[in-house]
Amino acid sequence: MGETLSLLGSVFLDTIGYWWVIIPTIFLGLIVGGIPGFSAANTIIILMPLTLAMDLQTGLIFMVTLYCAARMGAGIPAILVNIPGTAGAAATPLDGYPMTKQGRGQQALAISFVSSSIGGLLTTVIALAAMPLLARVGFYMHSVEMIVVMLFGISLIASIAAQDMVKGLIAGFFGLMIGAIGTDVVYATPRGTMGFLELYDGVPLIPALVGLFAVSEAFIIIEKRVILTEKGQAAMESPSWAATFEGVRDAFSRWTHIVWTSLIGLVIGVIPGAGASIASFVAYQQSRTFSKTPEKYGTGHIEGLVAPESANNGVTSGTLVPLLVLGIPGGATAAIMLVVMQYHGVSFGPSLFQRQPEVGYGMFMAMAVAYLLMILTILPLSRYMSRVTTVPTIYLAPMIISFTLVGGFVPREYMFDMYLALVFGVIGYIARRTGYHVAAILIGVILGPLLETYFLRALKKSEGDITVLFSSTLGNILWVALIVSLVLPMVFEKRRKRKEMVIQ
């Protein structure tokens, strides 16, 4: 134990010595994460020759820092202008953007930065300590268990529909229908592609994301000519450091919320292929379910911002666990890290931490140091970032549309995707104007295809026996948890109404 602590201490001090790599990469990651369509994965691919030319330790520190910073950066445009930088930040605007419209953008950014940093730092420490146990999670999470995990996220549609049941469910099912476009996973039969070859792989996520959120929001801004409410405009006329400190205080006062939602991100991050989008939706749904004031979610509620931001940063450390212990990447960025590490002759497995401790422990230490330096370097900038909302909309709306269309083009480099983003922008605008929630549509688009894949995979293994969905002990436990999370809000609501009647 003493030797391990001594080793960790020396690795930590060695990693701190690479501050000259970490700090510039943090700002690069913020830019990358903040531009829709860009991500840590495609940026690392672009910079692959540079990464391979570095020595192994410098390259790993660079990739890990970029990964963490891009995850945090994706929340900035989501909060300020309702544009999630990545799918992992898709749940952030639900409460982050209403805070901005109320003139609390600076406070919202501070809450986001603290929640992201604490969530990422905490899960990094836990992942390092509980790595052997966490590595087994991927073995236990098969198709049946993943179906229930998907349903946790999709059940958020029901929570959104609580405000208007008919419109909420219509929006959710519309999203699921869009998610079904493409070739089916069993026979590769085209469905709803309308003859477009670009849709055979399904509806691309980034054009749908930027269209539903960013382009539609730009249309709304053009129509209303303002982002902030009158109260919000008055608040932004005299920004001060007090709002930043208030946001920090609000985040730390909800430290228990940060802890358990970041743990959700850690566990989901360990599952290969799950990702931050699932983690953020599940964390938001669970946060709302067990809240004493669920009716406040979607109106600029602090806990509604804390939950997705801490969860999607909790994913970052989780993706490293199967990579280092099993050689199985937990996501796209981890897969690129795998290529770089193999290029340098790294052999994966539990013995990696004995043979090359500077690699195994070094990646987690790089993540911990990155989050520590991020909170110190980025938090003071929240005051200046929030000023984006004061830019005249005559300039801001065209900039939003231009950046998002470029972001829609980048992942696949198809002009078709830019047109598709505009189509989704029109759909999102019509949905907003008629009272339908675009978040419910997006949940269906993201989680629908994943649910179908795991469902058909489970049926194929069981030769069509539907009871396979209840054949797993862990799966049954998750089913019970899902039912409880759906029933509890109704129980709490009935109790609340009874108390109000007694008071009256």
C-alpha positions as a printed NumPy array, in Angstrom:
array([[  0.   ,   0.   ,   0.   ],
       [  2.791,   2.389,   0.946],
       [  4.656,   1.629,  -2.271],
       [  1.503,   2.266,  -4.326],
       [  0.881,   5.626,  -2.654],
       [  4.499,   6.59 ,  -3.182],
       [  4.226,   5.617,  -6.847],
       [  1.014,   7.599,  -7.264],
       [  2.635,  10.62 ,  -5.647],
       [  5.62 ,  10.52 ,  -7.97 ],
       [  3.375,  10.057, -11.033],
       [  1.242,  13.005,  -9.898],
       [  4.28 ,  15.284,  -9.487],
       [  5.634,  14.129, -12.839],
       [  2.298,  14.918, -14.509],
       [  2.156,  18.388, -12.954],
       [  5.476,  19.045, -14.698],
       [  3.618,  18.837, -18.016],
       [  1.541,  21.958, -17.239],
       [  2.957,  23.529, -20.393],
       [  1.122,  20.842, -22.396],
       [ -2.041,  20.703, -20.282],
       [ -2.962,  24.403, -20.099],
       [ -2.83 ,  25.16 , -23.88 ],
       [ -4.666,  21.893, -24.556],
       [ -7.428,  22.907, -22.128],
       [ -8.179,  26.004, -24.197],
       [ -7.974,  23.997, -27.43 ],
       [-10.432,  21.493, -25.947],
       [-12.852,  24.248, -24.936],
       [-12.89 ,  25.553, -28.512],
       [-13.262,  22.068, -29.977],
       [-16.052,  21.107, -27.59 ],
       [-17.868,  24.387, -28.085],
       [-18.16 ,  24.07 , -31.873],
       [-21.016,  21.704, -32.822],
       [-19.806,  18.826, -34.951],
       [-16.248,  18.958, -33.66 ],
       [-15.166,  16.629, -30.886],
       [-12.092,  15.359, -29.109],
       [-12.145,  12.266, -31.339],
       [-12.027,  13.966, -34.74 ],
       [ -9.582,  16.605, -33.445],
       [ -7.166,  13.916, -32.229],
       [ -7.513,  12.179, -35.597],
       [ -6.615,  15.425, -37.383],
       [ -3.627,  15.867, -35.057],
       [ -2.649,  12.183, -35.201],
       [  0.727,  12.816, -36.929],
       [  1.623,  15.291, -34.164],
       [  0.489,  12.872, -31.447],
       [  2.514,   9.996, -32.878],
       [  5.592,  12.221, -33.122],
       [  5.422,  12.993, -29.384],
       [  6.84 ,  10.658, -26.776],
       [  4.223,   8.353, -25.255],
       [  3.678,  10.229, -21.99 ],
       [  3.332,  13.651, -23.642],
       [  0.96 ,  12.232, -26.258],
       [ -1.265,  10.576, -23.664],
       [ -1.404,  13.71 , -21.493],
       [ -2.327,  15.738, -24.578],
       [ -5.137,  13.337, -25.62 ],
       [ -6.574,  12.912, -22.121],
       [ -6.607,  16.673, -21.48 ],
       [ -8.225,  17.395, -24.837],
       [-10.856,  14.739, -24.125],
       [-11.776,  16.212, -20.728],
       [-11.707,  19.846, -21.863],
       [-13.852,  19.144, -24.933],
       [-16.421,  17.451, -22.725],
       [-16.569,  20.529, -20.49 ],
       [-16.513,  22.942, -23.444],
       [-19.589,  21.355, -25.016],
       [-21.688,  22.748, -22.183],
       [-20.745,  26.397, -22.824],
       [-22.797,  27.003, -26.019],
       [-25.504,  24.688, -24.636],
       [-25.977,  27.081, -21.724],
       [-25.467,  30.401, -23.502],
       [-27.204,  29.926, -26.861],
       [-29.017,  26.565, -26.564],
       [-26.5  ,  24.753, -28.802],
       [-25.064,  21.515, -27.359],
       [-21.495,  21.16 , -28.605],
       [-21.804,  17.358, -28.529],
       [-24.544,  14.779, -27.929],
       [-23.209,  14.384, -24.385],
       [-24.354,  17.948, -23.646],
       [-27.831,  17.478, -25.126],
       [-29.49 ,  17.509, -21.69 ],
       [-27.582,  20.585, -20.484],
       [-29.766,  23.233, -22.223],
       [-32.919,  21.918, -20.541],
       [-32.138,  24.036, -17.472],
       [-28.931,  25.818, -18.472],
       [-30.466,  27.915, -21.253],
       [-33.477,  29.072, -19.193],
       [-30.969,  30.349, -16.618],
       [-29.226,  32.333, -19.35 ],
       [-32.496,  33.877, -20.558],
       [-33.126,  34.963, -16.973],
       [-29.781,  36.766, -16.94 ],
       [-28.055,  34.048, -14.892],
       [-25.715,  32.846, -17.632],
       [-22.597,  33.678, -15.641],
       [-23.926,  31.762, -12.646],
       [-24.933,  28.827, -14.882],
       [-21.443,  28.62 , -16.401],
       [-19.847,  28.624, -12.952],
       [-22.195,  25.814, -11.833],
       [-21.358,  23.871, -14.988],
       [-17.583,  24.275, -14.573],
       [-17.613,  23.278, -10.899],
       [-19.972,  20.316, -11.454],
       [-17.927,  19.096, -14.418],
       [-14.579,  19.442, -12.639],
       [-15.693,  17.911,  -9.335],
       [-17.597,  15.126, -11.09 ],
       [-14.644,  14.319, -13.349],
       [-12.079,  14.548, -10.543],
       [-14.14 ,  12.414,  -8.143],
       [-14.817,   9.647, -10.659],
       [-11.153,   9.627, -11.695],
       [-10.134,   8.874,  -8.106],
       [-12.867,   6.221,  -7.738],
       [-11.976,   4.61 , -11.078],
       [ -8.342,   4.394, -10.032],
       [ -9.253,   2.766,  -6.722],
       [-11.988,   0.428,  -7.958],
       [-10.618,  -0.434, -11.382],
       [-10.757,  -4.27 , -11.08 ],
       [-14.384,  -4.107,  -9.939],
       [-15.451,  -1.577, -12.552],
       [-13.766,  -3.551, -15.327],
       [-16.272,  -6.362, -14.71 ],
       [-19.268,  -4.114, -15.316],
       [-18.848,  -4.454, -19.083],
       [-19.049,  -8.253, -18.776],
       [-22.353,  -8.114, -16.883],
       [-24.028,  -5.518, -19.104],
       [-25.412,  -7.543, -22.001],
       [-28.243,  -6.756, -24.406],
       [-31.003,  -7.24 , -21.825],
       [-29.398,  -4.948, -19.267],
       [-28.634,  -2.314, -21.911],
       [-32.294,  -2.32 , -23.003],
       [-33.33 ,  -1.267, -19.511],
       [-30.574,   1.364, -19.374],
       [-31.902,   2.794, -22.672],
       [-35.425,   2.839, -21.231],
       [-34.178,   4.889, -18.275],
       [-33.134,   7.579, -20.726],
       [-36.213,   7.271, -22.945],
       [-38.483,   7.532, -19.886],
       [-37.307,  11.137, -19.665],
       [-39.786,  11.703, -22.498],
       [-42.55 ,  10.861, -20.027],
       [-41.126,  13.395, -17.573],
       [-41.1  ,  16.069, -20.273],
       [-44.612,  15.015, -21.291],
       [-45.86 ,  15.673, -17.757],
       [-46.38 ,  19.328, -18.741],
       [-48.485,  18.356, -21.756],
       [-48.934,  14.593, -22.029],
       [-50.226,  14.447, -25.61 ],
       [-47.637,  16.81 , -27.126],
       [-44.794,  15.312, -25.116],
       [-45.549,  11.751, -26.218],
       [-46.114,  12.816, -29.836],
       [-42.705,  14.533, -29.854],
       [-41.035,  11.479, -28.295],
       [-42.588,   9.   , -30.722],
       [-41.774,  11.314, -33.635],
       [-38.124,  11.209, -32.526],
       [-38.239,   7.419, -32.31 ],
       [-39.653,   7.276, -35.851],
       [-36.822,   9.474, -37.131],
       [-34.348,   7.246, -35.287],
       [-35.75 ,   4.232, -37.162],
       [-34.736,   5.691, -40.543],
       [-31.933,   3.738, -42.204],
       [-31.282,   0.037, -42.757],
       [-32.504,  -2.376, -40.107],
       [-29.829,  -4.137, -38.082],
       [-30.88 ,  -7.692, -39.028],
       [-31.618,  -7.765, -42.773],
       [-30.211,  -4.348, -43.807],
       [-33.535,  -3.424, -45.399],
       [-33.827,   0.333, -46.057],
       [-36.547,   2.075, -44.048],
       [-37.739,   5.615, -44.653],
       [-34.579,   6.623, -46.534],
       [-36.592,   8.063, -49.47 ],
       [-33.842,   6.851, -51.773],
       [-31.057,   8.88 , -50.156],
       [-27.923,   6.766, -49.801],
       [-26.695,   9.184, -47.115],
       [-29.473,   7.93 , -44.812],
       [-28.684,   4.211, -45.146],
       [-26.541,   4.362, -41.998],
       [-29.362,   6.111, -40.175],
       [-30.021,   9.771, -39.482],
       [-26.632,  11.334, -38.61 ],
       [-26.687,  12.597, -35.052],
       [-24.831,  15.914, -35.389],
       [-27.075,  17.443, -38.107],
       [-30.128,  16.392, -36.098],
       [-28.637,  17.828, -32.916],
       [-27.581,  21.198, -34.328],
       [-30.74 ,  21.501, -36.405],
       [-33.235,  20.811, -33.622],
       [-31.444,  22.982, -31.091],
       [-29.175,  25.528, -32.794],
       [-30.797,  26.349, -36.129],
       [-34.309,  26.405, -34.662],
       [-33.064,  28.634, -31.825],
       [-31.512,  30.995, -34.388],
       [-34.891,  31.245, -36.128],
       [-36.542,  32.038, -32.785],
       [-33.876,  34.677, -32.038],
       [-34.459,  36.285, -35.451],
       [-38.177,  36.375, -34.772],
       [-38.003,  37.69 , -31.189],
       [-34.801,  39.734, -31.716],
       [-33.652,  39.017, -28.142],
       [-32.198,  36.137, -26.112],
       [-32.59 ,  37.582, -22.65 ],
       [-35.815,  38.511, -20.923],
       [-36.195,  42.1  , -19.697],
       [-35.091,  40.956, -16.244],
       [-32.157,  39.098, -17.791],
       [-31.064,  42.135, -19.793],
       [-31.087,  44.253, -16.653],
       [-28.967,  41.645, -14.856],
       [-26.404,  41.508, -17.664],
       [-25.953,  45.274, -17.802],
       [-23.881,  45.142, -14.615],
       [-21.999,  41.806, -14.519],
       [-19.807,  41.195, -11.495],
       [-17.681,  38.516,  -9.901],
       [-20.49 ,  38.019,  -7.384],
       [-22.479,  35.948,  -9.901],
       [-19.502,  33.631, -10.441],
       [-19.027,  33.142,  -6.713],
       [-22.764,  32.576,  -6.342],
       [-22.601,  29.838,  -8.969],
       [-19.637,  28.212,  -7.216],
       [-21.501,  28.318,  -3.909],
       [-24.656,  26.852,  -5.491],
       [-22.674,  23.989,  -7.004],
       [-20.778,  23.121,  -3.823],
       [-23.97 ,  23.281,  -1.767],
       [-25.236,  20.425,  -3.943],
       [-22.129,  18.284,  -3.611],
       [-24.164,  15.149,  -2.844],
       [-26.015,  15.66 ,  -6.117],
       [-22.723,  15.968,  -7.972],
       [-21.442,  12.778,  -6.336],
       [-24.26 ,  10.423,  -7.205],
       [-24.933,  11.762, -10.71 ],
       [-21.214,  11.586, -11.574],
       [-21.227,   7.966, -10.37 ],
       [-24.007,   7.279, -12.882],
       [-21.677,   8.669, -15.557],
       [-18.777,   6.541, -14.321],
       [-20.738,   3.276, -14.455],
       [-22.25 ,   4.022, -17.871],
       [-18.839,   5.15 , -19.144],
       [-17.363,   1.74 , -18.311],
       [-19.864,   0.079, -20.673],
       [-18.332,   0.072, -24.187],
       [-20.521,   1.954, -26.642],
       [-22.81 ,   3.568, -24.054],
       [-21.376,   7.086, -23.948],
       [-22.036,  10.513, -22.473],
       [-25.381,  11.118, -24.186],
       [-26.943,   8.148, -22.389],
       [-25.298,   9.096, -19.106],
       [-26.532,  12.701, -19.218],
       [-30.126,  11.735, -20.048],
       [-30.229,   8.992, -17.405],
       [-28.709,  11.298, -14.778],
       [-31.185,  14.074, -15.605],
       [-34.103,  11.632, -15.449],
       [-32.978,  10.204, -12.12 ],
       [-32.314,  13.67 , -10.721],
       [-35.829,  14.767, -11.61 ],
       [-37.38 ,  11.539, -10.335],
       [-35.927,  11.825,  -6.838],
       [-36.27 ,  15.595,  -6.584],
       [-38.657,  17.157,  -4.085],
       [-39.44 ,  19.845,  -6.667],
       [-39.644,  18.061, -10.058],
       [-41.919,  20.779, -11.413],
       [-38.953,  23.203, -11.396],
       [-36.961,  21.153, -13.919],
       [-36.85 ,  22.821, -17.307],
       [-37.314,  26.298, -15.839],
       [-33.685,  27.041, -14.906],
       [-33.353,  24.678, -11.939],
       [-29.801,  24.331, -10.615],
       [-29.994,  20.59 ,  -9.997],
       [-31.214,  20.123, -13.573],
       [-27.926,  21.658, -14.731],
       [-25.698,  19.907, -12.199],
       [-26.921,  16.4  , -13.067],
       [-26.034,  16.163, -16.805],
       [-22.801,  18.145, -16.461],
       [-21.397,  16.001, -13.64 ],
       [-22.576,  12.795, -15.344],
       [-21.101,  13.447, -18.783],
       [-17.738,  14.306, -17.208],
       [-17.954,  11.209, -15.015],
       [-17.989,   9.227, -18.26 ],
       [-14.452,  10.327, -19.168],
       [-12.707,   8.263, -16.483],
       [-15.077,   5.352, -17.046],
       [-14.045,   4.964, -20.692],
       [-10.401,   4.484, -19.66 ],
       [-11.15 ,   1.47 , -17.444],
       [-11.995,  -1.117, -20.159],
       [ -9.285,   0.395, -22.378],
       [ -6.443,  -0.118, -19.895],
       [ -7.624,  -3.294, -18.16 ],
       [ -9.123,  -5.16 , -21.127],
       [ -7.827,  -3.367, -24.217],
       [-11.445,  -2.584, -25.17 ],
       [-12.09 ,   1.119, -25.907],
       [-15.167,   2.54 , -24.194],
       [-15.769,   5.154, -26.894],
       [-14.45 ,   6.793, -30.058],
       [-11.788,   8.864, -28.291],
       [-10.612,   5.852, -26.296],
       [-10.344,   3.887, -29.559],
       [ -7.956,   6.508, -30.962],
       [ -5.943,   6.411, -27.74 ],
       [ -5.715,   2.639, -28.229],
       [ -4.171,   3.131, -31.675],
       [ -1.579,   5.593, -30.345],
       [ -0.676,   3.333, -27.416],
       [ -0.322,   0.299, -29.662],
       [  1.937,   2.334, -31.938],
       [  4.223,   2.877, -28.953],
       [  4.164,  -0.829, -28.075],
       [  1.907,  -0.726, -25.   ],
       [  0.38 ,  -4.113, -24.102],
       [ -2.927,  -3.916, -22.245],
       [ -4.227,  -5.885, -19.29 ],
       [ -4.064,  -5.818, -15.481],
       [ -0.307,  -6.312, -15.594],
       [  0.056,  -2.947, -17.388],
       [  0.066,  -1.242, -13.988],
       [  3.058,  -3.355, -12.928],
       [  5.035,  -3.263, -16.191],
       [  4.366,   0.36 , -17.197],
       [  2.825,   2.156, -14.209],
       [  3.683,   5.524, -15.718],
       [  1.223,   4.691, -18.535],
       [ -1.585,   3.093, -16.53 ],
       [ -1.562,   5.442, -13.551],
       [ -0.317,   8.327, -15.688],
       [ -3.518,   8.536, -17.763],
       [ -5.695,   8.845, -14.666],
       [ -3.291,  11.324, -13.107],
       [ -3.354,  13.382, -16.312],
       [ -7.133,  13.44 , -16.088],
       [ -7.055,  14.493, -12.412],
       [ -4.508,  17.257, -13.054],
       [ -6.461,  18.44 , -16.105],
       [ -9.656,  18.841, -14.068],
       [ -7.776,  20.644, -11.284],
       [ -6.206,  23.104, -13.716],
       [ -9.475,  23.508, -15.625],
       [-11.351,  24.794, -12.599],
       [ -8.55 ,  27.269, -11.918],
       [ -8.147,  28.515, -15.481],
       [-11.721,  28.427, -16.84 ],
       [-13.849,  29.531, -13.889],
       [-12.611,  33.159, -13.987],
       [-13.639,  33.324, -17.668],
       [-17.342,  32.698, -16.982],
       [-17.924,  36.435, -16.468],
       [-16.647,  37.209, -19.961],
       [-18.17 ,  34.2  , -21.731],
       [-21.652,  35.121, -20.544],
       [-21.363,  38.444, -22.412],
       [-22.016,  36.515, -25.648],
       [-25.731,  36.85 , -24.904],
       [-25.485,  40.646, -25.166],
       [-24.276,  40.523, -28.797],
       [-26.984,  42.008, -31.063],
       [-29.083,  39.205, -32.521],
       [-28.69 ,  40.661, -36.013],
       [-25.086,  39.421, -35.83 ],
       [-25.522,  36.467, -33.465],
       [-28.207,  34.556, -35.398],
       [-26.26 ,  34.383, -38.718],
       [-23.131,  33.365, -36.789],
       [-25.033,  30.558, -35.058],
       [-26.434,  29.252, -38.341],
       [-23.042,  29.463, -40.103],
       [-21.103,  27.672, -37.356],
       [-23.731,  24.976, -36.905],
       [-24.007,  24.218, -40.609],
       [-20.231,  23.839, -40.767],
       [-20.472,  21.629, -37.671],
       [-23.086,  19.493, -39.412],
       [-20.751,  19.043, -42.381],
       [-17.579,  18.129, -40.451],
       [-18.262,  14.573, -39.131],
       [-19.035,  12.927, -42.501],
       [-18.1  ,  15.758, -44.904],
       [-21.375,  15.456, -46.853],
       [-23.136,  18.545, -48.2  ],
       [-26.294,  16.515, -47.634],
       [-25.775,  16.831, -43.878],
       [-25.864,  20.638, -44.082],
       [-29.222,  20.513, -45.855],
       [-30.392,  17.947, -43.311],
       [-29.452,  20.31 , -40.463],
       [-31.622,  22.998, -42.075],
       [-34.518,  20.541, -42.384],
       [-34.214,  19.675, -38.693],
       [-33.977,  23.388, -37.96 ],
       [-37.359,  23.93 , -39.601],
       [-38.788,  20.936, -37.734],
       [-37.41 ,  22.297, -34.46 ],
       [-38.777,  25.779, -35.158],
       [-42.268,  24.437, -35.917],
       [-42.103,  22.259, -32.785],
       [-41.156,  25.23 , -30.595],
       [-43.824,  27.477, -32.083],
       [-46.541,  24.85 , -31.557],
       [-45.543,  23.844, -28.03 ],
       [-43.704,  20.562, -28.71 ],
       [-40.44 ,  19.944, -26.824],
       [-37.428,  19.451, -29.127],
       [-35.565,  17.611, -26.334],
       [-38.171,  14.837, -26.479],
       [-37.589,  14.515, -30.237],
       [-33.816,  14.394, -29.773],
       [-34.046,  11.695, -27.077],
       [-35.905,   9.492, -29.557],
       [-33.371,  10.178, -32.32 ],
       [-30.383,   9.34 , -30.082],
       [-31.656,   6.431, -28.004],
       [-34.192,   4.875, -30.385],
       [-31.675,   3.174, -32.728],
       [-29.624,   1.92 , -29.758],
       [-32.713,   0.447, -28.114],
       [-33.697,  -1.311, -31.335],
       [-30.197,  -2.729, -31.798],
       [-30.001,  -4.219, -28.314],
       [-33.618,  -5.438, -28.445],
       [-33.159,  -7.305, -31.738],
       [-29.818,  -8.667, -30.559],
       [-31.472, -10.072, -27.435],
       [-34.293, -11.64 , -29.471],
       [-31.807, -13.16 , -31.906],
       [-29.869, -14.813, -29.076],
       [-33.059, -16.188, -27.539],
       [-34.49 , -17.275, -30.924],
       [-37.438, -14.934, -30.591],
       [-38.329, -15.661, -26.963],
       [-39.541, -12.343, -25.494],
       [-39.105, -13.641, -21.937],
       [-35.348, -13.209, -22.413],
       [-35.913,  -9.624, -21.273],
       [-36.541, -10.991, -17.772],
       [-33.962, -13.786, -17.781],
       [-31.129, -11.873, -16.109],
       [-30.804, -11.224, -12.375],
       [-29.135,  -7.861, -12.934],
       [-31.647,  -7.065, -15.655],
       [-34.557,  -7.806, -13.314],
       [-33.041,  -5.558, -10.652],
       [-32.8  ,  -2.793, -13.246],
       [-36.424,  -3.423, -14.303],
       [-37.541,  -2.957, -10.697],
       [-35.457,   0.225, -10.419],
       [-37.015,   1.543, -13.645],
       [-40.552,   0.866, -12.421],
       [-39.775,   2.498,  -9.077],
       [-38.324,   5.578, -10.784],
       [-41.508,   5.911, -12.868],
       [-43.939,   5.309, -10.   ],
       [-42.228,   7.452,  -7.354],
       [-42.963,  10.809,  -9.03 ],
       [-46.662,   9.953,  -9.099],
       [-46.568,   8.986,  -5.412],
       [-44.746,  12.208,  -4.492],
       [-47.222,  14.252,  -6.53 ],
       [-50.205,  12.676,  -4.754],
       [-48.63 ,  13.347,  -1.36 ],
       [-47.97 ,  16.949,  -2.312],
       [-51.57 ,  17.473,  -3.384],
       [-52.849,  15.906,  -0.169],
       [-50.679,  18.257,   1.91 ],
       [-51.985,  21.239,  -0.055],
       [-55.569,  20.132,   0.56 ],
       [-54.889,  19.726,   4.296],
       [-53.33 ,  23.206,   4.471],
       [-56.33 ,  24.694,   2.696]])
